[in-house]
Amino acid sequence: MCSNFLHTKHGTDCDRVRPVIINSIACPNRTTTTSITACNTTSSSRRHSRCSSMQSEAPPCSKVPTVDVGDLGAHHAEEPCQQEWERVTRELEQAFSDIGCAYLTGHGVPDHLINEMLSTGVAFFKQQEEVKIRWAKDMNLHGYIKMNSERFAGAGPELHEGFVFNPACYGPYNEEVPLFMTLLVPLHEFCRTLSRRLMTCFALSVGKNRDYFVNMHQDSGTKNSLSTYRLNYYPLASGDQEEVVGFGAHADYTTITLLFSNDSKGLQVRDSAGQWVDVAYVPGTILLLAGEFLHFHSYKRFKAPMHRVVVPSEYQPGRLHRVTCGFFDHPDSHQPMWPPSEDPTSPAPPNVKDYLLAIMRRAVDIGAKK
Ligand SMILES: O=C(O)CCC(=O)C(=O)O
Ligand SMILES: [Fe+2]
């Protein structure tokens, strides 16, 4: 919204993100156990007694593995030791080469910030339409997205509404939804720290120098960054339908996505056999998804999984409207979406900004034609 090319009618009043103090909690001498679960899928389960306030239970048997980020958690100020970098790198590598996503434990992003962000989102979405559309998203990226106005899968309604914002932009949202930015500033400090550490692991994993990916995200935390937070709200399906599509099948075009959600059902990822797998809510975890940028820049070693939201009807057990907040971490606009080919006759890759805007515009255009 506030960058030169992402200018909207909502205003241009921007500032940099204010720093927050992240408490350091020393967790030396970690012990680790990895187990293969009975459902034929790999799942890592760790206990870390000295950091119990930031830990959570391992998820139920699932095809989605769990990675304890341990000393790489956003609440740790000290540089993790080499072994810890290597352990987390190995586990992420395994998860991303297989299904392309993982539950993160030990992440250090405070639950209360996540929960308040989600409940502030619900409060916003429950307002009258005429209030919400005052902040309608323009063709660039930020603001309110009306119910059923985008189609990522190209066919059929996608029953979500959303709100997209850049944490480095202050001002316009504060009038209507004051908590968004108040929460987002500290939340972003944690997410950004975590994301940079994960990117270091990916660089180590693909044999590059450790700053390889971080250096492609230098705009992170500024108004020029394409990285955004996006709240999605899915009302319950009603009527005779058992379920409706909340968000059509797509892969994220990010480097990584960190997804927070309430205790609701609906998210599915496609596994390497092409099966849709339910991704249950697991308290205290963040779902990490690899995006297409990482897929291409890892020379396709890491999967950017197709995923979708299928909202159960209100007649099903476990019903709860779904609300999610994703941190979509993108590289700097000018970065090539994939590594240029060595063949001089191959066309140059599009840059990240052009690639992203093309996808967003397509989703909105198809949504408008329905
Ligand atoms: O809301 C969800 O669970 C997933 C949303 C999503 O995939 C997205 O916003 O890209
Ligand atoms: Fe997504």
CSV table of C-alpha atoms and ligand atoms in Angstrom, one decimal:
chain,number,residue,atom,x,y,z
A,1,MET,CA,0.0,0.0,0.0
A,2,CYS,CA,2.7,2.5,0.9
A,3,SER,CA,5.5,1.7,-1.5
A,4,ASN,CA,6.0,3.4,-4.7
A,5,PHE,CA,4.4,0.7,-6.8
A,6,LEU,CA,1.9,-0.4,-4.3
A,7,HIS,CA,0.1,2.8,-3.8
A,8,THR,CA,-3.6,2.8,-2.9
A,9,LYS,CA,-6.3,5.2,-2.1
A,10,HIS,CA,-6.0,4.4,1.5
A,11,GLY,CA,-3.1,6.7,2.2
A,12,THR,CA,0.7,6.7,2.2
A,13,ASP,CA,1.5,7.3,5.8
A,14,CYS,CA,4.3,4.8,6.5
A,15,ASP,CA,7.0,4.2,9.0
A,16,ARG,CA,9.5,1.5,9.7
A,17,VAL,CA,8.6,-1.3,12.1
A,18,ARG,CA,9.4,-0.3,15.7
A,19,PRO,CA,11.9,-2.8,17.3
A,20,VAL,CA,10.7,-4.8,20.2
A,21,ILE,CA,12.8,-6.5,22.9
A,22,ILE,CA,12.8,-10.2,22.4
A,23,ASN,CA,13.7,-11.9,25.7
A,24,SER,CA,16.4,-14.4,25.6
A,25,ILE,CA,15.8,-17.8,27.2
A,26,ALA,CA,18.9,-20.0,27.3
A,27,CYS,CA,18.2,-23.7,26.5
A,28,PRO,CA,21.5,-25.5,26.5
A,29,ASN,CA,22.0,-29.3,26.4
A,30,ARG,CA,18.9,-30.1,24.5
A,31,THR,CA,17.9,-33.7,24.1
A,32,THR,CA,16.2,-34.9,21.0
A,33,THR,CA,14.3,-38.0,20.1
A,34,THR,CA,12.8,-38.7,16.7
A,35,SER,CA,10.1,-41.4,16.3
A,36,ILE,CA,8.4,-42.9,13.3
A,37,THR,CA,4.7,-43.1,14.0
A,38,ALA,CA,2.4,-46.1,13.4
A,39,CYS,CA,0.6,-44.4,10.5
A,40,ASN,CA,3.6,-44.9,8.2
A,41,THR,CA,4.5,-41.3,8.2
A,42,THR,CA,7.5,-39.6,9.8
A,43,SER,CA,6.9,-37.4,12.8
A,44,SER,CA,9.4,-35.9,15.1
A,45,SER,CA,8.4,-35.4,18.7
A,46,ARG,CA,10.6,-33.5,21.1
A,47,ARG,CA,10.4,-32.4,24.7
A,48,HIS,CA,12.3,-29.6,26.0
A,49,SER,CA,11.8,-29.1,29.7
A,50,ARG,CA,13.5,-25.8,30.2
A,51,CYS,CA,11.4,-24.1,27.5
A,52,SER,CA,8.1,-25.6,28.4
A,53,SER,CA,6.2,-22.3,28.2
A,54,MET,CA,7.0,-22.1,24.5
A,55,GLN,CA,6.5,-25.8,23.7
A,56,SER,CA,3.4,-27.7,22.8
A,57,GLU,CA,2.3,-31.3,22.5
A,58,ALA,CA,3.2,-33.2,19.4
A,59,PRO,CA,0.3,-33.4,16.9
A,60,PRO,CA,-1.8,-36.5,16.4
A,61,CYS,CA,-0.6,-39.0,13.8
A,62,SER,CA,-0.3,-37.0,10.7
A,63,LYS,CA,1.4,-37.0,7.4
A,64,VAL,CA,2.7,-33.5,8.2
A,65,PRO,CA,5.9,-33.8,10.3
A,66,THR,CA,6.7,-31.7,13.3
A,67,VAL,CA,10.0,-29.8,13.5
A,68,ASP,CA,11.1,-28.4,16.8
A,69,VAL,CA,13.1,-25.3,15.9
A,70,GLY,CA,14.7,-25.3,19.3
A,71,ASP,CA,17.4,-22.7,19.7
A,72,LEU,CA,16.4,-21.1,16.4
A,73,GLY,CA,13.1,-20.0,18.0
A,74,ALA,CA,12.3,-16.3,17.7
A,75,HIS,CA,12.5,-15.8,21.4
A,76,HIS,CA,16.2,-16.8,21.5
A,77,ALA,CA,18.6,-13.9,21.2
A,78,GLU,CA,21.8,-15.9,21.2
A,79,GLU,CA,23.3,-17.4,18.1
A,80,PRO,CA,22.4,-21.1,18.0
A,81,CYS,CA,25.3,-23.6,18.1
A,82,GLN,CA,26.4,-25.3,14.9
A,83,GLN,CA,24.8,-28.6,15.9
A,84,GLU,CA,21.5,-27.0,16.3
A,85,TRP,CA,21.6,-25.3,12.9
A,86,GLU,CA,22.5,-28.6,11.4
A,87,ARG,CA,19.7,-30.5,13.2
A,88,VAL,CA,17.0,-28.1,12.3
A,89,THR,CA,18.3,-27.9,8.7
A,90,ARG,CA,18.2,-31.7,8.4
A,91,GLU,CA,14.6,-31.9,9.7
A,92,LEU,CA,13.3,-29.1,7.5
A,93,GLU,CA,15.0,-30.6,4.5
A,94,GLN,CA,13.3,-33.9,5.2
A,95,ALA,CA,9.9,-32.2,5.6
A,96,PHE,CA,10.2,-30.0,2.6
A,97,SER,CA,11.6,-32.7,0.3
A,98,ASP,CA,8.6,-34.9,1.2
A,99,ILE,CA,5.4,-32.9,1.7
A,100,GLY,CA,6.6,-29.3,1.7
A,101,CYS,CA,5.2,-28.3,5.0
A,102,ALA,CA,5.7,-28.9,8.7
A,103,TYR,CA,4.3,-28.0,12.1
A,104,LEU,CA,6.8,-25.9,14.0
A,105,THR,CA,7.2,-26.2,17.7
A,106,GLY,CA,9.5,-24.1,19.9
A,107,HIS,CA,8.9,-21.2,17.5
A,108,GLY,CA,8.8,-18.5,20.1
A,109,VAL,CA,6.0,-16.5,18.5
A,110,PRO,CA,3.8,-15.7,21.5
A,111,ASP,CA,0.4,-17.4,21.5
A,112,HIS,CA,-1.3,-14.3,22.8
A,113,LEU,CA,-0.3,-12.2,19.8
A,114,ILE,CA,-1.5,-14.9,17.5
A,115,ASN,CA,-4.8,-15.3,19.3
A,116,GLU,CA,-5.5,-11.6,19.5
A,117,MET,CA,-4.7,-11.2,15.9
A,118,LEU,CA,-7.2,-13.9,15.0
A,119,SER,CA,-9.9,-12.5,17.2
A,120,THR,CA,-9.3,-9.0,16.0
A,121,GLY,CA,-9.8,-10.4,12.5
A,122,VAL,CA,-13.1,-12.0,13.4
A,123,ALA,CA,-14.3,-8.7,14.9
A,124,PHE,CA,-13.4,-6.9,11.7
A,125,PHE,CA,-15.1,-9.5,9.5
A,126,LYS,CA,-18.2,-9.4,11.6
A,127,GLN,CA,-18.8,-5.8,10.7
A,128,GLN,CA,-21.3,-4.6,8.1
A,129,GLU,CA,-20.1,-4.9,4.6
A,130,GLU,CA,-20.4,-1.1,4.0
A,131,VAL,CA,-17.8,-0.6,6.8
A,132,LYS,CA,-15.4,-3.2,5.5
A,133,ILE,CA,-15.4,-2.1,1.9
A,134,ARG,CA,-14.1,1.3,2.9
A,135,TRP,CA,-10.8,-0.5,3.1
A,136,ALA,CA,-11.3,-2.5,-0.1
A,137,LYS,CA,-8.1,-3.9,-1.6
A,138,ASP,CA,-7.1,-2.3,-4.8
A,139,MET,CA,-5.3,-3.9,-7.7
A,140,ASN,CA,-2.0,-3.8,-5.8
A,141,LEU,CA,-2.1,-5.8,-2.7
A,142,HIS,CA,-3.4,-4.4,0.6
A,143,GLY,CA,-6.8,-4.0,2.2
A,144,TYR,CA,-10.1,-5.8,2.5
A,145,ILE,CA,-11.0,-8.6,0.1
A,146,LYS,CA,-14.8,-9.2,-0.3
A,147,MET,CA,-16.4,-12.6,0.2
A,148,ASN,CA,-16.2,-14.8,-3.0
A,149,SER,CA,-14.3,-12.2,-5.0
A,150,GLU,CA,-11.2,-14.2,-5.8
A,151,ARG,CA,-10.7,-17.5,-7.5
A,152,PHE,CA,-7.3,-19.1,-7.1
A,153,ALA,CA,-8.4,-22.5,-8.5
A,154,GLY,CA,-10.2,-20.9,-11.4
A,155,ALA,CA,-13.5,-22.7,-11.0
A,156,GLY,CA,-16.4,-22.5,-8.6
A,157,PRO,CA,-16.9,-20.1,-5.7
A,158,GLU,CA,-14.2,-19.8,-3.0
A,159,LEU,CA,-16.0,-18.7,0.1
A,160,HIS,CA,-13.5,-16.6,2.0
A,161,GLU,CA,-13.0,-12.9,2.8
A,162,GLY,CA,-9.7,-11.5,3.7
A,163,PHE,CA,-7.6,-8.6,4.8
A,164,VAL,CA,-4.0,-8.0,3.6
A,165,PHE,CA,-1.5,-5.6,5.1
A,166,ASN,CA,2.1,-4.7,5.2
A,167,PRO,CA,3.6,-4.4,8.8
A,168,ALA,CA,5.7,-1.4,7.8
A,169,CYS,CA,2.7,0.7,6.9
A,170,TYR,CA,0.9,2.6,9.6
A,171,GLY,CA,-2.1,4.8,9.5
A,172,PRO,CA,-5.0,3.9,7.4
A,173,TYR,CA,-6.2,0.8,9.2
A,174,ASN,CA,-5.9,2.3,12.7
A,175,GLU,CA,-9.1,4.3,12.3
A,176,GLU,CA,-11.2,1.2,11.7
A,177,VAL,CA,-9.3,-1.6,13.2
A,178,PRO,CA,-6.8,-0.2,15.7
A,179,LEU,CA,-5.6,-3.5,16.9
A,180,PHE,CA,-4.3,-4.7,13.6
A,181,MET,CA,-1.2,-2.6,13.5
A,182,THR,CA,-0.7,-2.6,17.3
A,183,LEU,CA,-0.5,-6.4,17.2
A,184,LEU,CA,1.2,-6.7,13.9
A,185,VAL,CA,4.3,-4.7,14.8
A,186,PRO,CA,5.4,-7.0,17.6
A,187,LEU,CA,4.1,-10.1,15.8
A,188,HIS,CA,6.2,-9.2,12.8
A,189,GLU,CA,9.4,-8.9,14.8
A,190,PHE,CA,9.0,-12.5,15.9
A,191,CYS,CA,8.0,-13.8,12.5
A,192,ARG,CA,10.8,-12.0,10.7
A,193,THR,CA,13.4,-13.3,13.1
A,194,LEU,CA,12.1,-16.9,12.8
A,195,SER,CA,11.8,-16.6,9.0
A,196,ARG,CA,15.4,-15.4,8.6
A,197,ARG,CA,16.7,-18.3,10.7
A,198,LEU,CA,14.7,-20.8,8.7
A,199,MET,CA,16.1,-19.2,5.5
A,200,THR,CA,19.6,-19.7,6.9
A,201,CYS,CA,18.8,-23.4,7.2
A,202,PHE,CA,17.5,-23.6,3.6
A,203,ALA,CA,20.7,-21.9,2.4
A,204,LEU,CA,22.8,-24.5,4.3
A,205,SER,CA,20.6,-27.2,2.9
A,206,VAL,CA,21.2,-26.3,-0.8
A,207,GLY,CA,24.9,-25.8,-0.2
A,208,LYS,CA,24.9,-22.0,-0.5
A,209,ASN,CA,26.5,-19.5,2.0
A,210,ARG,CA,24.3,-19.0,5.0
A,211,ASP,CA,23.1,-15.5,4.0
A,212,TYR,CA,22.1,-16.6,0.5
A,213,PHE,CA,18.3,-16.4,1.0
A,214,VAL,CA,18.4,-13.7,3.7
A,215,ASN,CA,20.2,-11.4,1.2
A,216,MET,CA,17.4,-11.8,-1.2
A,217,HIS,CA,15.0,-10.4,1.4
A,218,GLN,CA,16.7,-7.1,2.3
A,219,ASP,CA,13.5,-5.1,2.0
A,220,SER,CA,12.0,-7.2,4.8
A,221,GLY,CA,10.3,-5.1,7.4
A,222,THR,CA,10.2,-2.0,5.1
A,223,LYS,CA,7.4,-0.5,3.1
A,224,ASN,CA,9.1,-1.8,-0.1
A,225,SER,CA,8.7,-5.4,1.0
A,226,LEU,CA,6.2,-7.5,-0.9
A,227,SER,CA,5.8,-9.6,2.3
A,228,THR,CA,2.4,-9.3,3.8
A,229,TYR,CA,0.1,-10.6,6.5
A,230,ARG,CA,-3.2,-11.9,5.4
A,231,LEU,CA,-6.3,-12.7,7.5
A,232,ASN,CA,-8.7,-15.1,6.0
A,233,TYR,CA,-12.2,-15.7,7.3
A,234,TYR,CA,-14.4,-18.6,6.3
A,235,PRO,CA,-18.0,-18.7,7.5
A,236,LEU,CA,-19.5,-22.1,8.0
A,237,ALA,CA,-21.1,-23.7,5.0
A,238,SER,CA,-24.8,-23.8,5.4
A,239,GLY,CA,-27.7,-25.5,3.8
A,240,ASP,CA,-27.5,-29.0,2.4
A,241,GLN,CA,-23.9,-28.9,1.3
A,242,GLU,CA,-21.6,-31.0,3.3
A,243,GLU,CA,-18.7,-28.8,2.6
A,244,VAL,CA,-17.7,-25.9,0.4
A,245,VAL,CA,-14.5,-24.7,-1.0
A,246,GLY,CA,-13.1,-21.9,1.1
A,247,PHE,CA,-9.9,-21.4,-0.7
A,248,GLY,CA,-9.2,-23.1,-4.1
A,249,ALA,CA,-6.2,-25.3,-4.6
A,250,HIS,CA,-3.0,-23.3,-5.1
A,251,ALA,CA,0.7,-23.2,-4.1
A,252,ASP,CA,1.9,-20.1,-2.4
A,253,TYR,CA,4.4,-18.1,-4.4
A,254,THR,CA,6.3,-17.0,-1.4
A,255,THR,CA,9.7,-18.1,0.0
A,256,ILE,CA,7.8,-19.4,3.0
A,257,THR,CA,4.4,-19.0,4.6
A,258,LEU,CA,3.8,-19.1,8.4
A,259,LEU,CA,0.2,-20.0,9.0
A,260,PHE,CA,-1.7,-19.4,12.2
A,261,SER,CA,-5.2,-20.6,12.7
A,262,ASN,CA,-8.0,-21.0,15.2
A,263,ASP,CA,-9.1,-24.5,16.3
A,264,SER,CA,-11.0,-25.2,13.1
A,265,LYS,CA,-10.9,-27.7,10.3
A,266,GLY,CA,-10.6,-27.2,6.6
A,267,LEU,CA,-7.0,-27.0,5.5
A,268,GLN,CA,-5.7,-29.8,3.2
A,269,VAL,CA,-2.3,-30.2,1.5
A,270,ARG,CA,-1.6,-32.5,-1.4
A,271,ASP,CA,1.0,-35.1,-0.6
A,272,SER,CA,3.5,-36.6,-3.0
A,273,ALA,CA,1.1,-39.4,-4.0
A,274,GLY,CA,-1.4,-36.7,-5.0
A,275,GLN,CA,-3.8,-37.4,-2.1
A,276,TRP,CA,-5.4,-34.5,-0.1
A,277,VAL,CA,-4.3,-34.7,3.5
A,278,ASP,CA,-6.2,-33.0,6.3
A,279,VAL,CA,-4.0,-30.6,8.3
A,280,ALA,CA,-5.4,-30.6,11.7
A,281,TYR,CA,-5.1,-27.7,14.1
A,282,VAL,CA,-2.4,-28.4,16.6
A,283,PRO,CA,-2.3,-25.9,19.6
A,284,GLY,CA,0.9,-24.0,20.0
A,285,THR,CA,2.3,-24.8,16.6
A,286,ILE,CA,2.7,-22.8,13.5
A,287,LEU,CA,2.3,-24.4,10.1
A,288,LEU,CA,5.2,-23.7,7.8
A,289,LEU,CA,4.7,-24.1,4.1
A,290,ALA,CA,7.3,-23.8,1.4
A,291,GLY,CA,6.5,-21.4,-1.4
A,292,GLU,CA,7.3,-21.5,-5.1
A,293,PHE,CA,10.3,-19.2,-4.8
A,294,LEU,CA,12.0,-21.6,-2.4
A,295,HIS,CA,10.9,-24.5,-4.7
A,296,PHE,CA,12.6,-23.0,-7.7
A,297,HIS,CA,15.6,-21.7,-5.9
A,298,SER,CA,16.3,-25.1,-4.3
A,299,TYR,CA,16.3,-26.5,-7.9
A,300,LYS,CA,12.9,-28.2,-7.0
A,301,ARG,CA,14.3,-30.1,-4.2
A,302,PHE,CA,11.8,-28.6,-1.8
A,303,LYS,CA,8.2,-28.9,-2.6
A,304,ALA,CA,5.8,-26.0,-2.6
A,305,PRO,CA,2.7,-28.0,-1.7
A,306,MET,CA,-0.7,-27.5,-3.3
A,307,HIS,CA,-3.2,-26.7,-0.6
A,308,ARG,CA,-6.8,-25.7,-0.2
A,309,VAL,CA,-9.5,-25.0,2.4
A,310,VAL,CA,-12.6,-27.1,2.3
A,311,VAL,CA,-15.0,-25.8,4.9
A,312,PRO,CA,-17.2,-28.3,6.7
A,313,SER,CA,-20.9,-27.6,6.9
A,314,GLU,CA,-22.5,-26.5,10.1
A,315,TYR,CA,-24.1,-29.9,10.5
A,316,GLN,CA,-20.8,-31.6,10.9
A,317,PRO,CA,-19.1,-32.3,14.3
A,318,GLY,CA,-16.2,-30.1,15.3
A,319,ARG,CA,-17.8,-27.1,13.5
A,320,LEU,CA,-16.2,-23.8,14.0
A,321,HIS,CA,-15.8,-20.9,11.6
A,322,ARG,CA,-12.2,-20.8,10.3
A,323,VAL,CA,-10.0,-17.8,10.8
A,324,THR,CA,-6.4,-17.8,9.8
A,325,CYS,CA,-3.5,-15.4,9.6
A,326,GLY,CA,-0.6,-16.0,7.3
A,327,PHE,CA,2.7,-14.3,7.1
A,328,PHE,CA,3.6,-14.5,3.4
A,329,ASP,CA,7.3,-13.8,3.2
A,330,HIS,CA,8.4,-12.8,-0.2
A,331,PRO,CA,11.8,-11.9,-1.6
A,332,ASP,CA,12.7,-8.4,-2.8
A,333,SER,CA,10.7,-7.4,-5.9
A,334,HIS,CA,13.5,-7.4,-8.4
A,335,GLN,CA,14.7,-10.9,-7.5
A,336,PRO,CA,14.3,-13.5,-10.3
A,337,MET,CA,11.5,-15.9,-9.6
A,338,TRP,CA,13.8,-18.8,-10.5
A,339,PRO,CA,17.5,-19.0,-11.2
A,340,PRO,CA,18.3,-17.9,-14.7
A,341,SER,CA,19.1,-20.7,-17.1
A,342,GLU,CA,22.7,-21.1,-18.3
A,343,ASP,CA,21.3,-21.4,-21.8
A,344,PRO,CA,21.4,-17.9,-23.3
A,345,THR,CA,18.5,-18.6,-25.6
A,346,SER,CA,16.1,-19.3,-22.6
A,347,PRO,CA,13.9,-16.4,-21.7
A,348,ALA,CA,14.9,-14.6,-18.5
A,349,PRO,CA,12.8,-15.4,-15.4
A,350,PRO,CA,10.1,-12.9,-14.4
A,351,ASN,CA,10.9,-10.9,-11.4
A,352,VAL,CA,9.1,-11.6,-8.1
A,353,LYS,CA,6.9,-8.6,-8.2
A,354,ASP,CA,5.6,-9.2,-11.8
A,355,TYR,CA,5.0,-12.9,-11.1
A,356,LEU,CA,3.1,-12.2,-7.9
A,357,LEU,CA,0.9,-9.4,-9.4
A,358,ALA,CA,0.1,-11.6,-12.4
A,359,ILE,CA,-1.3,-14.3,-10.1
A,360,MET,CA,-3.2,-11.9,-7.8
A,361,ARG,CA,-4.8,-10.1,-10.8
A,362,ARG,CA,-5.8,-13.4,-12.4
A,363,ALA,CA,-7.5,-14.5,-9.2
A,364,VAL,CA,-9.4,-11.2,-9.0
A,365,ASP,CA,-10.3,-11.2,-12.7
A,366,ILE,CA,-11.7,-14.7,-12.6
A,367,GLY,CA,-13.5,-13.8,-9.4
A,368,ALA,CA,-15.1,-10.7,-11.1
A,369,LYS,CA,-16.2,-12.7,-14.2
A,370,LYS,CA,-18.1,-15.4,-12.2
B,1,LIG,O1,-6.7,-20.0,5.5
B,1,LIG,C1,-6.0,-21.1,5.3
B,1,LIG,O2,-6.1,-22.1,6.0
B,1,LIG,C2,-5.1,-21.1,4.1
B,1,LIG,C3,-5.1,-19.8,3.3
B,1,LIG,C4,-4.1,-19.8,2.2
B,1,LIG,O3,-3.7,-20.9,1.7
B,1,LIG,C5,-3.6,-18.6,1.7
B,1,LIG,O4,-4.1,-17.5,2.1
B,1,LIG,O5,-2.7,-18.6,0.8
B,2,FE,FE,-1.9,-20.5,0.5
